Short mmCIF file of N, CA and C in Angstrom, two decimals:
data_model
loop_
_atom_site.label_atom_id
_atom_site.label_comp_id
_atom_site.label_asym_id
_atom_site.label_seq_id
_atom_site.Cartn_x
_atom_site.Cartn_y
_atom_site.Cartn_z
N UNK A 987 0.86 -1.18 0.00
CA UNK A 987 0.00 0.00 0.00
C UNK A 987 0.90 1.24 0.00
N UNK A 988 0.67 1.84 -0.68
CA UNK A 988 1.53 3.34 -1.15
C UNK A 988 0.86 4.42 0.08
N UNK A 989 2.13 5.52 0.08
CA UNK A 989 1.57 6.11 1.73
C UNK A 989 0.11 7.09 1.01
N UNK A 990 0.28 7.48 -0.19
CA UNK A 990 -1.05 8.06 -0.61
C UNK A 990 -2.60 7.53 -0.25
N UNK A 991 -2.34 6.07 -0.43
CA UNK A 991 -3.41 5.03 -0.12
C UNK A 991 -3.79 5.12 1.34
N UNK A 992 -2.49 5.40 2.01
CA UNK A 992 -3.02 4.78 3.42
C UNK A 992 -3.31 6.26 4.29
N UNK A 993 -3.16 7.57 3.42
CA UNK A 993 -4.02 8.89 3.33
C UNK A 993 -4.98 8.80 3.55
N UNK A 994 -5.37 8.29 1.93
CA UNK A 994 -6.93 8.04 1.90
C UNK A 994 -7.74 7.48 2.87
N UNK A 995 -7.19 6.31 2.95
CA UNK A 995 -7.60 5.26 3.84
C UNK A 995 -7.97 5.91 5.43
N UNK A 996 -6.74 6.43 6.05
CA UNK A 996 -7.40 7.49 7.50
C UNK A 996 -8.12 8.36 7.32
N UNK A 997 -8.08 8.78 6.34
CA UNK A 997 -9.40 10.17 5.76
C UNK A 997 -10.04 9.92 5.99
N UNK A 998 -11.06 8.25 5.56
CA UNK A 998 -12.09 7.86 5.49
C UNK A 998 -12.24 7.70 6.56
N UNK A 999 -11.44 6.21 7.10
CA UNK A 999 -12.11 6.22 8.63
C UNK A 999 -12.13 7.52 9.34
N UNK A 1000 -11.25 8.40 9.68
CA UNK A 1000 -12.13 9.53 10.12
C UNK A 1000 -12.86 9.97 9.66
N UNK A 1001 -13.30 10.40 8.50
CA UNK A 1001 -14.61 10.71 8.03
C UNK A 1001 -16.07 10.29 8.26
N UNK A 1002 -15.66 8.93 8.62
CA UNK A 1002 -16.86 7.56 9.05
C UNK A 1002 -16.90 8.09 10.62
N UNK A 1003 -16.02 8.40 11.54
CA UNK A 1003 -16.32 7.82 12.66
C UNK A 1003 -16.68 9.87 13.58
N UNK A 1004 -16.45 10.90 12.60
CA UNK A 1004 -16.96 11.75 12.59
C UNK A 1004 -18.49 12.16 12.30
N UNK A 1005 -18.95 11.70 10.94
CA UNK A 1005 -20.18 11.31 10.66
C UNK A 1005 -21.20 10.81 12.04
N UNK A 1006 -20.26 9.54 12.14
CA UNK A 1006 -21.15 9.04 13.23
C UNK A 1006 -21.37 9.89 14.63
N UNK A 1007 -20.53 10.27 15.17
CA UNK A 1007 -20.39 11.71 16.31
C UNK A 1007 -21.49 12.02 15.70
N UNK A 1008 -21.43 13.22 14.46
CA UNK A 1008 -22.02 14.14 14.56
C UNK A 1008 -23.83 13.69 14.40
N UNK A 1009 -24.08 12.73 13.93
CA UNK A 1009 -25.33 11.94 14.00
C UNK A 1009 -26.03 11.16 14.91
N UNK A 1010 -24.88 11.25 16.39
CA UNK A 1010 -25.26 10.20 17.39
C UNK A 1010 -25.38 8.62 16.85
N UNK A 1011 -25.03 8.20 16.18
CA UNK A 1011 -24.97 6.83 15.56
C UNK A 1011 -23.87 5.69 15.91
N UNK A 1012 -23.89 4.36 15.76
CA UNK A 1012 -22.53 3.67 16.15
C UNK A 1012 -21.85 3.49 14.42
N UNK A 1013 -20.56 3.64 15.03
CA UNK A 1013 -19.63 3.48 13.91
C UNK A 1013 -20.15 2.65 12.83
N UNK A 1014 -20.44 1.73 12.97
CA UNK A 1014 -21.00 0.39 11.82
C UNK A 1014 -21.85 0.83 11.48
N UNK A 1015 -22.92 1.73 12.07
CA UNK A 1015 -24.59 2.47 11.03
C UNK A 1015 -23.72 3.33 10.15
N UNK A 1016 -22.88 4.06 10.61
CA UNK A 1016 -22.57 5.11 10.27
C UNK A 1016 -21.86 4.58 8.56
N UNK A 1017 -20.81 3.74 8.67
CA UNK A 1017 -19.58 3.15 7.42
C UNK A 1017 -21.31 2.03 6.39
N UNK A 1018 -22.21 1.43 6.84
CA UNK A 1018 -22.93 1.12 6.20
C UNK A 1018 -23.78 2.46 5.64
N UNK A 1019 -24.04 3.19 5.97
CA UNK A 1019 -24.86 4.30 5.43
C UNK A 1019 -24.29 5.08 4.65
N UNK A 1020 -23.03 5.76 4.77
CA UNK A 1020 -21.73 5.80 3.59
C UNK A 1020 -21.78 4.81 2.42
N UNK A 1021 -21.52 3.66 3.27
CA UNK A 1021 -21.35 3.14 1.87
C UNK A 1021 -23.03 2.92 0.88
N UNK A 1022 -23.80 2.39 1.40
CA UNK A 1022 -25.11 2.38 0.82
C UNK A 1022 -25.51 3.61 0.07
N UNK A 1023 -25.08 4.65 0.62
CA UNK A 1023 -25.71 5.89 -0.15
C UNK A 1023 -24.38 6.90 -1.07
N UNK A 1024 -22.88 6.26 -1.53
CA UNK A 1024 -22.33 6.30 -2.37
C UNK A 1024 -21.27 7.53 -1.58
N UNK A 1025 -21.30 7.70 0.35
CA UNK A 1025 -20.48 8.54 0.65
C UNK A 1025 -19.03 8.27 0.94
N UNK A 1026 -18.58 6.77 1.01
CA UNK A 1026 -17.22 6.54 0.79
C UNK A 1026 -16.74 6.70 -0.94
N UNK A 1027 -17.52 6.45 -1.30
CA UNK A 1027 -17.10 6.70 -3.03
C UNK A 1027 -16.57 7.56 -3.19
N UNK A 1028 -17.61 9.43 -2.81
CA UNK A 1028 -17.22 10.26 -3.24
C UNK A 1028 -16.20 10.83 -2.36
N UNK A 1029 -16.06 10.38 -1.06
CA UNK A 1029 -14.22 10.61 -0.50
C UNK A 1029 -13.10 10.25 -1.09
N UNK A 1030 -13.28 9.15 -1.58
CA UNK A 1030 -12.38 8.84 -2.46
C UNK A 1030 -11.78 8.98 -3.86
N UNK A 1031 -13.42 9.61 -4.26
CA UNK A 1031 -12.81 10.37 -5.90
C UNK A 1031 -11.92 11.72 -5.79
N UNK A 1032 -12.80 12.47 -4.37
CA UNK A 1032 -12.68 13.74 -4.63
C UNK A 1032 -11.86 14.03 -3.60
N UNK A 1033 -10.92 13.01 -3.03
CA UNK A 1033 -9.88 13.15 -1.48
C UNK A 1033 -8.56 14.11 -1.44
N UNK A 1034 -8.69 14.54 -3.17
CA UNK A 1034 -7.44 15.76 -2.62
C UNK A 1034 -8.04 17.21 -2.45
N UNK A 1035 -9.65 17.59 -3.01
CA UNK A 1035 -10.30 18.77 -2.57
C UNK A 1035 -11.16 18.72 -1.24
N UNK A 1036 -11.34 17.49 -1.06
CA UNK A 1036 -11.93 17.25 0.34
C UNK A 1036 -11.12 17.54 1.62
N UNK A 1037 -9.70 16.61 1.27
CA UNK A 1037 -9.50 16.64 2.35
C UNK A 1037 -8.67 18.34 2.85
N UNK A 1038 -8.93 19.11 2.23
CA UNK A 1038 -8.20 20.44 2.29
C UNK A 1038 -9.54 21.54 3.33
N UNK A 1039 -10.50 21.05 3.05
CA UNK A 1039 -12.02 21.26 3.54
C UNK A 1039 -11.96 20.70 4.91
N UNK A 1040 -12.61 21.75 6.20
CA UNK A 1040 -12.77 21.66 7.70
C UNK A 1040 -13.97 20.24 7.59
N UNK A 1041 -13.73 19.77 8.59
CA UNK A 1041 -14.63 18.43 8.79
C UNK A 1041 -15.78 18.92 8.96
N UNK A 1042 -16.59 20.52 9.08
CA UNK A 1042 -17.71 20.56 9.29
C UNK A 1042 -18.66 20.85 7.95
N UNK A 1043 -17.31 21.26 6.72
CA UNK A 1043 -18.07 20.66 5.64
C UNK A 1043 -17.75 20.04 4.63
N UNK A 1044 -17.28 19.14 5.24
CA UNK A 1044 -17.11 17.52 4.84
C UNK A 1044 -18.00 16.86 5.14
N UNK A 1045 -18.31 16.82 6.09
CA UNK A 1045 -19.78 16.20 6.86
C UNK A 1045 -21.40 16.82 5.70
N UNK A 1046 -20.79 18.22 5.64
CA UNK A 1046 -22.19 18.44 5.31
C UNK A 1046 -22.26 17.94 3.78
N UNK A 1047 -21.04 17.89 2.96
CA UNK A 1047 -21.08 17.37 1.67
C UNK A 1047 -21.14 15.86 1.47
N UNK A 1048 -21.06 15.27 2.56
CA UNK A 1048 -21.64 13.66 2.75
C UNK A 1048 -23.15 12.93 2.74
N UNK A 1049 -23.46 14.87 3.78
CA UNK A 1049 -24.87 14.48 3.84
C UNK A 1049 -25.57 14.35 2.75
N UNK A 1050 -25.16 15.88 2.44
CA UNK A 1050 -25.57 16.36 0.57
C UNK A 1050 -25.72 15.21 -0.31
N UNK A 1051 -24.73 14.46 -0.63
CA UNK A 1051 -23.80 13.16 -1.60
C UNK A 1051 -25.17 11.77 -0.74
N UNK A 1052 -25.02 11.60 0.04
CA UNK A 1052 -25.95 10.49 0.46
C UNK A 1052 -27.84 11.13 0.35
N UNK A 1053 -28.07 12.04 0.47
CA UNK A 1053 -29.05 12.49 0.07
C UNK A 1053 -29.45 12.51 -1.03
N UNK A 1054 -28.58 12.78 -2.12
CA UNK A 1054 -28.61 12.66 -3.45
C UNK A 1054 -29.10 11.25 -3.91
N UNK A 1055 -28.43 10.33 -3.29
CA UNK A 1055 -28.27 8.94 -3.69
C UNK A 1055 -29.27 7.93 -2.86
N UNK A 1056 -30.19 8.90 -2.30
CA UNK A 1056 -31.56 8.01 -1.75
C UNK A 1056 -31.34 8.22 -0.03
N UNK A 1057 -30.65 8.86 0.56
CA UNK A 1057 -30.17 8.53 1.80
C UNK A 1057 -30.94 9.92 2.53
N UNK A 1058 -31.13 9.43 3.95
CA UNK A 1058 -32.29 10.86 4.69
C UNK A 1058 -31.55 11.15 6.09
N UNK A 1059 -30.15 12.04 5.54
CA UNK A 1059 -28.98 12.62 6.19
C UNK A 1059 -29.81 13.74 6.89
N UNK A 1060 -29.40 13.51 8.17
CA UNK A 1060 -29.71 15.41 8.51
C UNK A 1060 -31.43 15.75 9.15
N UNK A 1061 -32.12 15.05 9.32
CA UNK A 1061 -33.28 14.85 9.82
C UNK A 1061 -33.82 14.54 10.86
N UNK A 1062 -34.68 15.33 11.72
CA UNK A 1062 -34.94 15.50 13.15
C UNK A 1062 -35.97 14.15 13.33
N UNK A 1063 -35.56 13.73 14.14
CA UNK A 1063 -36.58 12.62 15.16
C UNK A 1063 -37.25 12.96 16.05
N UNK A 1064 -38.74 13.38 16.08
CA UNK A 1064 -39.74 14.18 16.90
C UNK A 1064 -40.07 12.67 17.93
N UNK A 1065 -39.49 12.98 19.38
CA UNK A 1065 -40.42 11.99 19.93
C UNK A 1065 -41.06 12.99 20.92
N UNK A 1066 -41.89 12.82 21.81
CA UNK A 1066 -42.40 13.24 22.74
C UNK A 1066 -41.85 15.11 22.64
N UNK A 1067 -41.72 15.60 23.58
CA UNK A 1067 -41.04 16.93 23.67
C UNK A 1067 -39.70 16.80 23.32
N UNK A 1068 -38.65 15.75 23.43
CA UNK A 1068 -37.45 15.69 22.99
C UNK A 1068 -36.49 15.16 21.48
N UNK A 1069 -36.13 16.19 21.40
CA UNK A 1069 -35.58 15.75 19.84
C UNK A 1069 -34.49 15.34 19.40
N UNK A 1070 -34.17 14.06 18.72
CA UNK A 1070 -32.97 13.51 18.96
C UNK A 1070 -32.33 13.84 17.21
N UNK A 1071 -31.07 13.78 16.92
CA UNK A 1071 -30.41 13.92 15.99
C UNK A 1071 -29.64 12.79 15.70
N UNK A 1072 -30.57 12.06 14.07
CA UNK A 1072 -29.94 10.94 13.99
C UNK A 1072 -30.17 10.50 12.32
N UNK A 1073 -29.23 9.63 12.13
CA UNK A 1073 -29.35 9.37 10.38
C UNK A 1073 -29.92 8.15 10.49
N UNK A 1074 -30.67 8.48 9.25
CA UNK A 1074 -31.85 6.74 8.89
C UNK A 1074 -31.38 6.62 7.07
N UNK A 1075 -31.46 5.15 7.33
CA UNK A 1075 -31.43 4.42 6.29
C UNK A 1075 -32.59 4.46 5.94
N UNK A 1076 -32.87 4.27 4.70
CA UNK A 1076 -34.34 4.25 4.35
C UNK A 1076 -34.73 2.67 4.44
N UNK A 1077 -33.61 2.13 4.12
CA UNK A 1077 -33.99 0.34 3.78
C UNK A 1077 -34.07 -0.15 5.35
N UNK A 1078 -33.56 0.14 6.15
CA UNK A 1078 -33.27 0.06 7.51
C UNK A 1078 -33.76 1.13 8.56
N UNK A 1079 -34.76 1.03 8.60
CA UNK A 1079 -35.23 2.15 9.40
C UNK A 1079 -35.72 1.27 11.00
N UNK A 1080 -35.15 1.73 11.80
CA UNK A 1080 -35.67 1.29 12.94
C UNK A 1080 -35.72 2.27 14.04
N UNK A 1081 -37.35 2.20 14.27
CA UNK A 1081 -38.27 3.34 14.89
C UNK A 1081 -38.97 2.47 16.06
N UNK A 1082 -39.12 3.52 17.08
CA UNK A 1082 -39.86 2.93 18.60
C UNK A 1082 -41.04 3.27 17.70
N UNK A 1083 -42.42 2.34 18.07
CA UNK A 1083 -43.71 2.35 17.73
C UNK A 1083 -44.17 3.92 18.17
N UNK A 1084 -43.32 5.06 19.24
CA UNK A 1084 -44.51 6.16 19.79
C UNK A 1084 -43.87 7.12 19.08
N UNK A 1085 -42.87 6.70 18.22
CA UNK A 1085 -42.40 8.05 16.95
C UNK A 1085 -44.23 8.77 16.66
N UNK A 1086 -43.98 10.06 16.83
CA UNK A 1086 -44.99 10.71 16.12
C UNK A 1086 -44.57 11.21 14.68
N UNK A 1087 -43.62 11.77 14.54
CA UNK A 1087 -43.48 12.45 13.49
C UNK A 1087 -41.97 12.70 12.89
N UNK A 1088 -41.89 12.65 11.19
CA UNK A 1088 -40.61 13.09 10.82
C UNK A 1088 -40.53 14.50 10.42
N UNK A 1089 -39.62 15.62 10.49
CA UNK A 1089 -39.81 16.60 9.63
C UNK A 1089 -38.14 16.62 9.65
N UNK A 1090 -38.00 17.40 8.01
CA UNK A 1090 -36.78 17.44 7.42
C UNK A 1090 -36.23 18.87 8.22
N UNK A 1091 -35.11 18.85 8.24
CA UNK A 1091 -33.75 20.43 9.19
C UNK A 1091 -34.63 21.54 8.12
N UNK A 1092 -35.27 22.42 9.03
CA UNK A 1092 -34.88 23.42 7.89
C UNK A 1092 -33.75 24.20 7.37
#
């Protein structure tokens, strides 16, 4: 592995395990939801303008990039009076039965 590769390579995992922080999520939702919605891809095409970019919008161009590609980045979880901040798979969605409501960040 060439040291360029193994660049990339920590980019990502930090990129993955930032994501997940900033979503409240565990690492493994987080690197499956990347990958499902095409956001390790585009780290890796675009890893020499990315990685020059602050992690807070890196994150948001992940969300952007997985949003694009079917993914519902960035979206409030209404339960009761308290609101939690968290990323859903669409294929994988797992919800407590007293969810009332979704609404998208404005």
């Amino acid at each position: 592995m060439t040291e360029t590769d193994q660049n990339v390579l920590d980019y990502i995992v930090v990129c993955i395990n930032k994501f997940a922080d900033r979503y409240k999520m565990h690492i493994r939702e987080s690197y499956i939801y990347l990958s499902r919605y095409k956001g390790i891809e585009f780290l890796k095409e675009f890893y020499d303008a990315e990685h020059t970019l602050s992690f807070e919008e890196v994150l948001d161009d992940l969300a952007a990039i997985c949003r694009k590609n079917g993914g519902i980045a960035g979206w409030k979880l209404f339960h009761g009076p308290k609101i939690a901040w968290r990323v859903f798979c669409r294929y994988n969605m797992k919800i407590m039965e007293d969810i009332r409501c979704y609404a998208p960040i404005p």
